[in-house]
Coordinates of C-alpha atoms in Angstrom, one line a residue:
Chain J
X76 CA 45.2 -181.6 65.1
X77 CA 42.0 -179.4 65.6
X78 CA 43.7 -176.2 64.8
X79 CA 45.3 -177.8 61.5
X80 CA 41.6 -179.3 60.5
X81 CA 40.3 -175.8 61.2
X82 CA 43.1 -174.0 59.1
X83 CA 42.1 -176.7 56.4
X84 CA 38.5 -175.7 56.4
X85 CA 38.8 -172.0 56.3
X86 CA 37.4 -170.4 53.0
X87 CA 39.6 -168.2 51.2
X88 CA 36.8 -166.7 49.1
X89 CA 37.9 -168.5 45.9
X90 CA 35.4 -171.4 46.8
X91 CA 32.2 -171.6 44.9
X92 CA 30.4 -171.2 48.1
X93 CA 32.2 -168.1 49.3
X94 CA 32.7 -166.5 46.2
X95 CA 30.0 -163.8 47.0
X96 CA 30.6 -163.2 50.3
X97 CA 32.8 -160.6 51.8
X98 CA 34.8 -162.8 54.2
X99 CA 36.3 -159.5 55.9
X100 CA 33.1 -158.6 57.1
X101 CA 32.0 -162.2 58.6
X102 CA 33.0 -161.3 62.1
X103 CA 35.4 -164.2 62.2
X104 CA 32.5 -166.7 61.9
X105 CA 34.1 -168.6 58.9
X106 CA 37.6 -168.9 60.7
X107 CA 36.7 -169.7 64.3
X108 CA 38.2 -166.3 65.5
X109 CA 34.8 -164.8 66.4
X110 CA 34.7 -164.1 70.2
X111 CA 32.0 -165.8 72.0
X112 CA 30.5 -165.2 75.2
X113 CA 29.4 -168.8 75.9
X114 CA 26.1 -167.9 76.3
X115 CA 23.0 -169.3 74.2
X116 CA 20.8 -166.5 72.5
X117 CA 17.9 -168.8 71.8
X118 CA 14.7 -168.9 74.1
X119 CA 11.3 -170.1 73.6
X120 CA 8.7 -166.9 74.0
X121 CA 5.8 -169.1 74.0
X122 CA 4.2 -171.6 76.6
X123 CA 5.0 -175.5 76.1
X124 CA 1.8 -177.4 75.4
X125 CA 1.2 -181.1 76.0
X126 CA 3.7 -183.0 73.7
X127 CA 6.0 -180.5 73.1
X128 CA 9.3 -180.1 74.8
X129 CA 12.1 -177.5 74.7
X130 CA 15.6 -178.3 76.1
X131 CA 19.3 -178.2 76.2
X132 CA 20.7 -181.5 75.2
X133 CA 24.4 -182.7 74.9
X134 CA 25.6 -182.7 71.2
X135 CA 26.2 -186.5 71.4
X136 CA 22.6 -187.0 72.9
X137 CA 21.4 -185.8 69.0
X138 CA 24.1 -186.9 66.4
X139 CA 24.2 -184.7 63.6
X140 CA 21.6 -186.0 61.2
X141 CA 22.9 -184.3 58.1
X142 CA 26.3 -183.9 56.4
X143 CA 27.5 -180.5 55.7
X144 CA 30.9 -179.1 54.2
X145 CA 29.8 -175.3 55.5
X146 CA 32.9 -174.0 57.4
X147 CA 30.4 -172.3 59.9
X148 CA 28.2 -175.2 60.4
X149 CA 31.4 -177.3 61.1
X150 CA 32.8 -174.6 63.7
X151 CA 29.2 -174.9 65.2
X152 CA 29.3 -178.5 65.6
X153 CA 32.9 -178.8 66.7
X154 CA 32.5 -176.1 69.5
X155 CA 28.8 -176.1 70.8
X156 CA 28.5 -177.9 74.2
X157 CA 24.6 -177.9 74.3
X158 CA 22.0 -178.1 71.5
X159 CA 18.7 -176.3 71.7
X160 CA 16.2 -179.0 70.9
X161 CA 12.6 -178.1 70.1
X162 CA 10.5 -181.4 69.9
X163 CA 6.8 -182.1 68.9
X164 CA 5.7 -185.5 69.7
X165 CA 4.2 -187.7 66.9
X166 CA 0.4 -187.2 66.2
X167 CA 0.5 -183.7 67.9
X168 CA -1.3 -181.1 65.9
X169 CA -0.6 -177.5 67.6
X170 CA -3.4 -174.8 67.1
X171 CA -0.9 -171.9 67.9
X172 CA 2.5 -171.3 66.3
X173 CA 5.6 -171.8 68.6
X174 CA 7.6 -168.6 68.9
X175 CA 11.5 -168.6 69.3
X176 CA 13.3 -165.4 70.2
X177 CA 17.0 -164.0 70.8
X178 CA 18.3 -162.7 73.8
X179 CA 21.2 -160.2 73.5
X180 CA 24.5 -162.0 73.0
X181 CA 27.5 -160.4 71.7
X182 CA 29.0 -163.4 69.5
X183 CA 28.0 -167.1 69.2
X184 CA 28.0 -170.5 67.7
X185 CA 24.7 -172.2 67.9
X186 CA 22.9 -175.4 67.2
X187 CA 19.2 -175.6 66.8
X188 CA 17.2 -178.6 66.2
X189 CA 13.4 -178.9 65.6
X190 CA 12.1 -182.3 65.4
X191 CA 8.5 -183.5 64.5
X192 CA 7.2 -186.9 65.1
X193 CA 5.1 -189.0 62.8
X194 CA 1.9 -187.0 61.7
X195 CA 2.6 -184.0 63.7
X196 CA 1.8 -180.8 62.5
X197 CA 3.3 -177.5 63.7
X198 CA 4.2 -173.8 62.9
X199 CA 7.6 -172.4 64.5
X200 CA 8.3 -168.6 64.1
X201 CA 11.8 -167.8 64.6
X202 CA 12.3 -164.0 65.5
X203 CA 15.9 -162.9 65.0
X204 CA 16.8 -159.4 66.1
X205 CA 19.4 -157.7 68.1
X206 CA 23.3 -157.1 67.7
X207 CA 25.2 -160.1 67.4
X208 CA 27.7 -162.2 65.7
X209 CA 26.1 -165.6 65.2
X210 CA 27.0 -168.9 63.4
X211 CA 24.1 -171.2 63.4
X212 CA 23.5 -174.8 62.6
X213 CA 19.8 -175.3 62.5
X214 CA 18.2 -178.5 61.6
X215 CA 14.6 -179.5 61.0
X216 CA 13.5 -183.3 61.1
X217 CA 10.1 -184.3 59.7
X218 CA 8.9 -187.7 60.5
X219 CA 6.4 -189.2 58.0
X220 CA 3.4 -187.3 57.3
X221 CA 4.3 -184.5 59.3
X222 CA 3.9 -180.6 58.3
X223 CA 6.0 -177.7 59.3
X224 CA 5.5 -174.2 58.6
X225 CA 8.9 -172.6 59.7
X226 CA 9.0 -168.8 59.3
X227 CA 12.6 -167.2 60.1
X228 CA 12.6 -163.3 60.5
X229 CA 15.9 -161.6 60.1
X230 CA 14.9 -158.1 62.0
X231 CA 18.7 -157.8 63.0
X232 CA 20.7 -154.6 64.1
X233 CA 22.7 -152.9 61.6
X234 CA 25.9 -154.4 62.8
X235 CA 24.8 -158.0 63.0
X236 CA 26.4 -160.5 61.1
X237 CA 24.4 -164.0 60.8
X238 CA 25.6 -167.2 59.0
X239 CA 23.4 -170.0 59.3
X240 CA 22.2 -173.2 57.6
X241 CA 18.4 -174.1 57.9
X242 CA 18.6 -177.9 56.9
X243 CA 15.3 -179.8 56.5
X244 CA 15.0 -183.5 56.4
X245 CA 11.9 -184.8 55.2
X246 CA 10.4 -188.5 55.7
X247 CA 7.9 -190.1 53.6
X248 CA 4.9 -187.6 52.8
X249 CA 6.1 -184.9 54.8
X250 CA 5.5 -181.2 54.0
X251 CA 7.3 -178.0 54.9
X252 CA 6.5 -174.7 54.0
X253 CA 9.2 -172.2 55.0
X254 CA 9.3 -168.1 54.7
X255 CA 12.6 -166.5 55.3
X256 CA 12.3 -162.9 55.7
X257 CA 15.7 -161.0 55.8
X258 CA 15.6 -157.4 56.2
X259 CA 18.3 -156.3 59.0
X260 CA 21.7 -157.1 59.5
X261 CA 25.1 -156.0 58.2
X262 CA 25.8 -159.4 56.5
X263 CA 23.3 -162.3 56.6
X264 CA 23.7 -165.6 54.7
X265 CA 21.6 -168.3 55.0
X266 CA 21.5 -171.6 53.5
X267 CA 18.0 -173.2 53.2
X268 CA 18.6 -176.5 52.4
X269 CA 16.5 -179.6 52.0
X270 CA 17.0 -183.4 51.8
X271 CA 14.1 -185.7 50.9
X272 CA 14.6 -188.9 52.5
X273 CA 11.3 -190.4 51.8
X274 CA 8.8 -190.4 48.8
X275 CA 5.9 -188.2 48.3
X276 CA 7.2 -185.4 50.5
X277 CA 6.9 -181.8 49.5
X278 CA 8.3 -178.6 50.2
X279 CA 7.5 -174.9 49.4
X280 CA 10.4 -172.7 50.1
X281 CA 9.7 -168.9 50.0
X282 CA 11.8 -165.8 50.9
X283 CA 11.9 -161.9 50.7
X284 CA 14.7 -159.6 51.3
X285 CA 15.2 -156.0 51.2
X286 CA 19.0 -154.6 51.0
X287 CA 19.7 -151.0 51.8
X288 CA 23.3 -149.4 51.2
X289 CA 26.1 -151.5 52.4
X290 CA 23.8 -154.7 53.5
X291 CA 25.0 -158.1 52.2
X292 CA 22.0 -160.4 51.9
X293 CA 22.7 -164.0 50.4
X294 CA 20.4 -166.9 50.4
X295 CA 21.8 -170.2 49.0
X296 CA 19.1 -172.9 48.6
X297 CA 20.0 -176.2 47.8
X298 CA 16.8 -179.0 47.3
X299 CA 18.1 -182.5 47.1
X300 CA 15.8 -184.9 45.4
X301 CA 17.1 -188.3 46.6
X302 CA 14.1 -190.3 46.4
X303 CA 11.1 -190.6 43.9
X304 CA 7.9 -188.3 43.8
X305 CA 8.9 -185.4 45.9
X306 CA 8.0 -181.9 45.0
X307 CA 9.6 -178.7 45.6
X308 CA 8.6 -175.0 44.9
X309 CA 11.0 -172.1 45.6
X310 CA 9.9 -168.4 45.2
X311 CA 12.5 -166.0 46.5
X312 CA 11.8 -162.0 46.0
X313 CA 14.2 -159.4 46.7
X314 CA 14.4 -155.6 46.4
X315 CA 17.6 -153.4 46.6
X316 CA 18.3 -149.8 47.0
X317 CA 21.4 -147.6 47.9
X318 CA 25.0 -147.7 47.2
X319 CA 26.7 -151.3 47.5
X320 CA 23.6 -152.9 48.5
X321 CA 24.4 -156.7 47.4
X322 CA 22.0 -159.5 47.4
X323 CA 23.1 -163.0 46.4
X324 CA 20.7 -165.9 45.6
X325 CA 21.6 -169.3 44.5
X326 CA 19.1 -172.1 43.9
X327 CA 20.7 -175.3 43.4
X328 CA 18.1 -178.3 42.6
X329 CA 19.4 -181.7 42.3
X330 CA 17.2 -184.4 40.8
X331 CA 19.3 -187.8 41.4
X332 CA 18.9 -191.0 39.2
X333 CA 16.4 -192.6 41.9
X334 CA 14.2 -189.4 42.0
X335 CA 11.7 -190.3 39.5
X336 CA 8.6 -188.4 39.5
X337 CA 10.2 -185.3 40.8
X338 CA 8.3 -182.3 40.5
X339 CA 10.1 -178.9 40.8
X340 CA 10.3 -175.4 39.9
X341 CA 12.2 -172.3 41.3
X342 CA 11.7 -168.7 40.9
X343 CA 13.8 -165.9 42.0
X344 CA 12.7 -162.0 41.3
X345 CA 14.8 -158.8 42.2
X346 CA 13.7 -155.5 41.8
X347 CA 16.6 -152.6 41.4
X348 CA 15.1 -149.4 43.1
X349 CA 18.6 -147.4 42.6
X350 CA 21.7 -147.4 41.0
X351 CA 24.7 -148.7 42.8
X352 CA 23.1 -151.8 44.0
X353 CA 23.8 -155.3 42.9
X354 CA 21.8 -158.6 42.7
X355 CA 23.7 -161.8 41.7
X356 CA 20.8 -164.6 40.9
X357 CA 22.2 -168.0 40.1
X358 CA 19.6 -170.8 39.3
X359 CA 21.1 -174.1 39.1
X360 CA 19.2 -177.6 38.1
X361 CA 21.2 -180.8 37.6
X362 CA 19.0 -183.5 36.3
X363 CA 20.1 -187.3 36.3
X364 CA 16.8 -189.0 35.2
X365 CA 14.3 -187.8 32.7
X366 CA 11.4 -189.8 34.1
X367 CA 10.1 -186.7 36.0
X368 CA 6.9 -184.4 36.1
X369 CA 8.5 -181.2 35.8
X370 CA 11.5 -179.2 36.5
X371 CA 11.9 -175.5 35.7
X372 CA 13.3 -172.1 36.8
X373 CA 13.2 -168.7 36.3
X374 CA 15.0 -165.6 37.2
X375 CA 14.5 -161.8 36.7
X376 CA 16.3 -158.7 38.0
X377 CA 15.2 -155.3 37.0
X378 CA 13.9 -152.1 37.5
X379 CA 10.3 -151.3 37.7
X380 CA 7.9 -152.3 35.5
X381 CA 6.9 -149.4 33.4
X382 CA 3.6 -150.9 32.4
X383 CA 2.4 -151.3 36.1
X384 CA 3.5 -147.7 37.1
X385 CA 1.6 -146.4 33.9
X386 CA -1.5 -148.3 34.9
X387 CA -1.4 -146.8 38.3
X388 CA -0.6 -143.2 37.5
X389 CA -3.3 -143.2 34.7
X390 CA -5.6 -143.5 37.8
X391 CA -4.0 -140.3 39.2
X392 CA -1.8 -142.0 41.5
X393 CA 1.6 -140.0 41.7
X394 CA 4.7 -141.7 40.8
X395 CA 6.2 -142.1 44.3
X396 CA 2.9 -143.6 45.6
X397 CA 2.6 -145.8 42.5
X398 CA 6.3 -147.2 43.0
X399 CA 5.4 -147.6 47.1
X400 CA 2.2 -149.7 45.8
X401 CA 4.2 -151.9 43.4
X402 CA 7.0 -152.8 46.0
X403 CA 4.4 -153.4 48.6
X404 CA 2.6 -155.6 46.6
X405 CA 5.7 -157.3 45.4
X406 CA 6.4 -158.1 49.0
X407 CA 3.0 -158.7 50.2
X408 CA 2.6 -161.6 47.8
X409 CA 4.8 -163.6 50.4
X410 CA 4.6 -161.8 53.7
X411 CA 0.8 -162.2 53.3
X412 CA 1.3 -166.0 53.8
X413 CA 2.9 -165.6 57.5
X414 CA -0.4 -165.7 59.0
X415 CA 0.3 -163.6 61.8
X416 CA -1.1 -160.2 61.5
X417 CA 1.2 -158.3 63.9
X418 CA 4.4 -159.6 62.2
X419 CA 3.0 -159.1 58.6
X420 CA 2.2 -155.5 59.7
X421 CA 5.5 -154.8 61.4
X422 CA 7.5 -156.2 58.5
X423 CA 5.3 -153.9 55.9
X424 CA 6.0 -150.9 58.1
X425 CA 9.8 -151.6 58.0
X426 CA 9.8 -151.8 54.2
X427 CA 7.5 -148.5 54.1
X428 CA 10.1 -146.8 56.4
X429 CA 13.1 -148.0 54.1
X430 CA 11.0 -147.0 51.0
X431 CA 10.0 -143.5 52.1
X432 CA 14.0 -143.1 53.7
X433 CA 14.9 -143.6 50.0
X434 CA 12.2 -141.9 48.4
X435 CA 11.4 -144.5 46.4
Chain S
X251 CA -18.7 -128.3 30.3
X252 CA -15.2 -129.7 29.6
X253 CA -13.7 -129.9 26.1
X254 CA -10.8 -132.3 25.1
X255 CA -9.2 -130.8 22.1
X256 CA -6.9 -132.6 19.8
X257 CA -5.2 -130.8 17.1
X258 CA -2.9 -132.0 14.6
X259 CA -1.6 -134.6 16.7
X260 CA 1.5 -136.6 15.6
X261 CA 3.1 -139.1 17.2
X262 CA 6.0 -141.7 16.7
X263 CA 7.3 -144.5 18.1
X264 CA 11.0 -145.8 18.4
X265 CA 11.7 -148.9 16.8
X266 CA 14.9 -151.1 15.7
X267 CA 14.6 -149.4 12.2
X268 CA 14.2 -146.0 13.9
X269 CA 11.5 -143.6 14.6
X270 CA 8.3 -144.6 12.8
X271 CA 5.4 -142.4 12.7
X272 CA 2.1 -143.5 13.7
X273 CA -0.2 -140.6 14.1
X274 CA -0.2 -138.0 11.2
X275 CA -2.0 -135.2 12.1
X276 CA -5.4 -136.4 13.9
X277 CA -8.1 -133.6 14.8
X278 CA -11.0 -134.4 17.2
X279 CA -13.1 -132.1 19.7
X280 CA -15.0 -134.1 22.7
X281 CA -17.3 -132.3 24.6
X282 CA -19.0 -133.0 27.9
X283 CA -22.0 -135.4 27.2
X284 CA -21.1 -136.3 23.8
X285 CA -19.9 -139.8 22.5
X286 CA -17.4 -140.0 19.7
X287 CA -16.9 -143.3 17.9
X288 CA -13.3 -143.7 16.6
X289 CA -13.4 -146.9 14.2
X290 CA -10.8 -148.1 12.0
X291 CA -8.8 -151.2 10.9
X292 CA -6.2 -152.8 13.1
X293 CA -2.8 -151.2 12.7
X294 CA -4.5 -147.6 12.0
X295 CA -3.1 -146.2 15.1
X296 CA -6.4 -146.0 17.3
X297 CA -4.7 -147.4 20.4
X298 CA -1.6 -145.1 19.9
X299 CA -4.1 -142.4 19.9
X300 CA -5.6 -143.6 23.3
X301 CA -2.1 -144.1 25.2
X302 CA -0.5 -140.6 23.7
X303 CA -3.3 -138.7 25.1
X304 CA -2.9 -140.7 28.4
X305 CA 0.6 -140.1 28.3
X306 CA 2.3 -143.5 27.8
X307 CA 6.2 -142.9 27.6
X308 CA 6.4 -145.3 24.6
X309 CA 4.8 -142.8 22.4
X310 CA 6.7 -139.7 21.2
X311 CA 4.8 -136.6 20.3
X312 CA 6.3 -134.7 17.4
X313 CA 3.7 -132.3 16.7
X314 CA 0.3 -130.8 17.3
X315 CA -1.5 -130.2 20.6
X316 CA -3.9 -131.8 23.1
X317 CA -5.8 -129.7 25.7
X318 CA -8.4 -130.2 28.5
X319 CA -10.6 -127.0 28.9
X320 CA -7.7 -125.0 27.3
X321 CA -4.8 -126.7 29.4
X322 CA -2.0 -128.4 27.8
X323 CA -2.4 -132.2 28.7
X324 CA 0.8 -132.9 26.8
X325 CA 3.0 -131.0 29.6
X326 CA 1.6 -133.1 32.1
X327 CA 2.8 -136.2 33.8
X328 CA 0.5 -139.1 33.6
X329 CA -1.0 -138.7 37.0
X330 CA -1.6 -135.2 36.5
X331 CA -3.5 -135.9 33.2
X332 CA -5.9 -138.2 35.2
X333 CA -6.2 -135.8 37.9
X334 CA -7.4 -133.2 35.4
X335 CA -10.1 -135.4 34.6
X336 CA -9.0 -137.9 32.0
X337 CA -9.4 -141.6 31.9
X338 CA -8.3 -144.4 29.9
X339 CA -10.1 -147.9 29.8
X340 CA -7.4 -150.1 28.7
X341 CA -7.6 -152.8 26.2
X342 CA -5.0 -154.9 28.1
X343 CA -5.3 -153.8 31.7
X344 CA -1.9 -154.6 33.7
X345 CA -1.6 -157.1 36.5
X346 CA -0.2 -155.5 39.7
X347 CA 0.6 -158.4 41.9
X348 CA 0.3 -158.1 45.6
X349 CA -2.1 -154.9 45.5
X350 CA -5.6 -155.8 46.2
X351 CA -8.5 -154.1 44.1
X352 CA -9.9 -152.2 47.2
X353 CA -6.4 -150.8 48.1
X354 CA -5.8 -150.0 44.6
X355 CA -9.4 -148.1 44.1
X356 CA -9.0 -146.2 47.5
X357 CA -5.6 -145.1 46.8
X358 CA -6.7 -144.0 43.1
X359 CA -9.7 -142.2 44.7
X360 CA -7.7 -140.5 47.3
X361 CA -5.3 -139.1 44.6
X362 CA -8.2 -137.9 42.5
X363 CA -10.4 -136.6 45.2
X364 CA -7.4 -134.7 47.0
X365 CA -8.3 -136.6 50.3
X366 CA -9.2 -140.0 51.4
X367 CA -12.8 -141.0 51.0
X368 CA -14.5 -141.6 54.3
X369 CA -14.6 -145.3 54.9
X370 CA -18.3 -145.8 55.5
X371 CA -19.2 -144.2 52.6
X372 CA -16.5 -145.5 50.3
X373 CA -17.3 -149.0 50.9
X374 CA -20.7 -148.7 50.2
X375 CA -19.9 -146.9 46.8
X376 CA -17.6 -149.6 45.9
X377 CA -20.1 -152.2 46.6
X378 CA -22.9 -150.4 44.6
X379 CA -20.4 -149.9 41.6
X380 CA -19.5 -153.7 41.7
X381 CA -23.3 -154.8 42.1
X382 CA -23.9 -152.5 39.2
X383 CA -21.5 -154.4 37.0
X384 CA -22.7 -157.9 38.5
X385 CA -19.4 -158.3 40.2
X386 CA -18.8 -160.9 43.2
X387 CA -17.7 -158.9 46.4
X388 CA -14.8 -161.1 46.6
X389 CA -13.3 -159.5 43.6
X390 CA -12.3 -156.7 45.8
X391 CA -9.9 -158.6 47.6
X392 CA -8.0 -160.1 44.6
X393 CA -4.8 -158.5 43.2
X394 CA -5.4 -156.0 40.6
X395 CA -6.0 -157.6 37.2
X396 CA -4.2 -160.8 38.4
X397 CA -5.8 -163.9 37.1
X398 CA -8.8 -161.9 35.9
X399 CA -10.8 -163.3 33.1
X400 CA -11.0 -160.7 30.0
X401 CA -14.4 -160.3 30.8
X402 CA -13.5 -159.5 34.3
X403 CA -10.5 -157.1 33.5
X404 CA -13.1 -155.2 31.3
X405 CA -15.8 -155.1 34.0
X406 CA -13.1 -153.7 36.4
X407 CA -11.9 -151.0 34.1
X408 CA -15.6 -149.5 33.9
X409 CA -16.1 -150.0 37.6
X410 CA -13.2 -147.4 38.0
X411 CA -14.7 -145.2 35.4
X412 CA -17.8 -145.1 37.3
X413 CA -16.1 -144.6 40.9
X414 CA -13.4 -142.1 39.5
X415 CA -15.8 -139.9 37.8
X416 CA -13.4 -138.4 35.2
X417 CA -14.6 -135.8 32.9
X418 CA -13.5 -137.2 29.5
X419 CA -13.2 -141.0 29.1
X420 CA -11.2 -142.8 26.4
X421 CA -12.2 -146.4 26.0
X422 CA -9.7 -148.3 24.0
X423 CA -11.5 -151.7 22.6
X424 CA -13.5 -152.2 25.6
X425 CA -15.5 -154.3 23.6
X426 CA -12.8 -156.9 22.5
X427 CA -12.9 -160.2 24.3
X428 CA -16.5 -159.9 25.7
X429 CA -19.4 -162.2 25.2
X430 CA -22.7 -160.6 24.4
X431 CA -24.0 -160.4 28.2
X432 CA -20.6 -158.9 29.3
X433 CA -21.0 -156.3 26.5
X434 CA -24.1 -155.4 27.7
X435 CA -23.2 -155.2 31.3
X436 CA -20.2 -153.2 30.4
X437 CA -22.0 -150.7 28.1
X438 CA -24.6 -150.0 30.6
X439 CA -21.8 -148.9 33.0
X440 CA -20.6 -146.6 30.3
X441 CA -24.1 -145.3 29.8
X442 CA -24.6 -144.7 33.9
X443 CA -21.1 -142.6 34.0
X444 CA -22.3 -140.7 31.0
X445 CA -25.7 -140.0 32.9
X446 CA -24.1 -139.6 36.1
X447 CA -21.5 -137.2 35.2
X448 CA -22.1 -135.7 31.9
X449 CA -19.0 -137.8 30.7
X450 CA -17.6 -137.1 27.1
X451 CA -16.6 -140.5 25.6
X452 CA -14.0 -141.2 23.2
X453 CA -14.8 -144.8 22.0
X454 CA -12.2 -146.6 20.0
X455 CA -13.4 -149.9 18.4
X456 CA -13.0 -151.9 15.6
X457 CA -16.5 -153.4 15.6
X458 CA -19.9 -151.8 15.3
X459 CA -21.6 -154.1 17.8
X460 CA -20.8 -152.3 21.0
X461 CA -22.5 -148.9 19.3
X462 CA -25.7 -150.8 19.6
X463 CA -25.4 -150.4 23.4
X464 CA -23.5 -147.2 23.2
X465 CA -24.9 -144.7 20.9
X466 CA -22.7 -142.4 19.3
X467 CA -23.4 -138.7 18.5
X468 CA -20.3 -138.7 16.1
X469 CA -18.4 -141.5 14.1
X470 CA -14.9 -140.8 13.0
X471 CA -13.1 -143.4 10.7
X472 CA -9.3 -143.7 11.3
X473 CA -7.2 -145.2 8.8
X474 CA -3.2 -144.8 8.4
X475 CA -2.8 -142.6 11.3
X476 CA -5.5 -139.9 10.7
X477 CA -9.1 -139.6 10.5
X478 CA -10.6 -140.0 6.9
X479 CA -13.9 -139.7 7.3
X480 CA -16.6 -138.2 9.8
X481 CA -20.3 -138.2 10.2
X482 CA -23.2 -139.2 12.4
X483 CA -24.4 -143.0 13.6
X484 CA -25.3 -143.6 10.1
X485 CA -21.5 -143.8 9.2
X486 CA -21.4 -146.9 11.7
X487 CA -24.2 -148.7 9.7
X488 CA -22.4 -148.0 6.6
X489 CA -19.0 -149.8 8.0
X490 CA -21.2 -152.5 9.3
X491 CA -22.1 -153.3 5.6
X492 CA -19.0 -152.2 3.7
X493 CA -16.0 -152.7 6.1
X494 CA -12.9 -150.7 5.8
X495 CA -11.8 -152.0 2.5
X496 CA -12.3 -148.5 1.0
X497 CA -10.2 -146.7 3.4
X498 CA -7.4 -149.3 3.5
X499 CA -6.7 -149.1 0.0
X500 CA -6.6 -145.3 -0.4

């Protein structure tokens, strides 16, 4: 029965959700054929402070809080025997970020749960690195009035496959700021998704990605305004260079009939640095009520802005240096908000290296 | 002593209807220490002159020459022209998101001087230049031209003029969008740069009011893509009274 169900769920590539993804490069995450070592790669890099716990818990101790029809998430839910649960008690305000890191594990399905109690405030930084094939179901649950800054860094090795859903559930007046940085990996497919369950909640979803030759980087956002007066902002920026560099950005925003007073805006900008790269960008807004504050989206994909280059070069700056300044600036706008100097410097150094490698 | 020599310059732009000739043979010579005002009605080609000399890719040179101290500028890339000693203060300075003013200025100074300026003296230099133009020190950490008011953009252009020390500067409608106080502050910056570096100035303007602060040695009236009349400061006074009507109808 289990096998039959799995077959039924296996994507063929014709589905809307999979039409951009090269399934042959998924490492078997989508059909359950990935070879698992049985170990968990996630570990806590920082010490625990009062009111914070990190534990492996049985799946039935924490029921999935969200629905999903994503094949990778469903495989993770049917196979994972222990969920990594990071919990921040109600009323706790953390002065320092919590860092999560990865041990080297060859193949894995993983489940992570981050819970913030009522009026808890925290910053969590997930540093993804190493060589692996990883399918992940990550849920964040924010209690009323809680706030979370969630930063996930994809600095994977060149052969890594990472397919994950980063799902946030927000209760009344909660707020989430997320920054997704995708640089490494062969195939990275992330679904940053949001479910508003209480009025007055807000999210700011930001991302930067840099795809070099042969890399597939896919970010599929889904923001569901189910309740009144929630606010969402989406800003994803990407640069591409090299043959068969491919990025996909999908921005689905739903404003349900009950979601009066919704305020939403989403933006995706792509900078093509060479021939042979391809950026797909699909903003999608569905509105079931007219009683909203605002709803909009914008998507641009193009080459360097000639006026910016002219301005910089007219000050004596050579063409290559001018391009580097523009690209650095393009990314710095979001990376500068991470708020951890060492990480920001590391990411910008990575981008500089990529740029000098391609002579941009 | 430097000389910018523009001879019979002809420039066109590509439009949907084909190439359109904008400059129809412009002759101008600007030497160190001289200030030349180029005045003319809107659409006469004044900005085209400025951007063509600086090397904007939109403008196609179809004839004539531009040399700086005998060296052909038109054969140079935009950055090479700047390193040869040319500066263009733009009417609409461009926003560069994510690039701070301080990073931009230091990169430009490094390119123009051939080596990175010593950090300690450089910080002082920038601070002095900003003080002189009544600019808030926090300005240095803002992104280039992003969210700047019209006046802030022009101050930022003139701050660069003072810091980067070109031989010849083209000021394209630097007075536009400035109130009286800002106009005075910006003009004083230009005058300081002239005094400090024996700067030659090509001042492009529609109105005479900036000439009360920056005194021209020569005035050239521009209409329909060429210089139609030339004289001394008295010509500007005549324009103040009678406008451009007689030139436009020609």
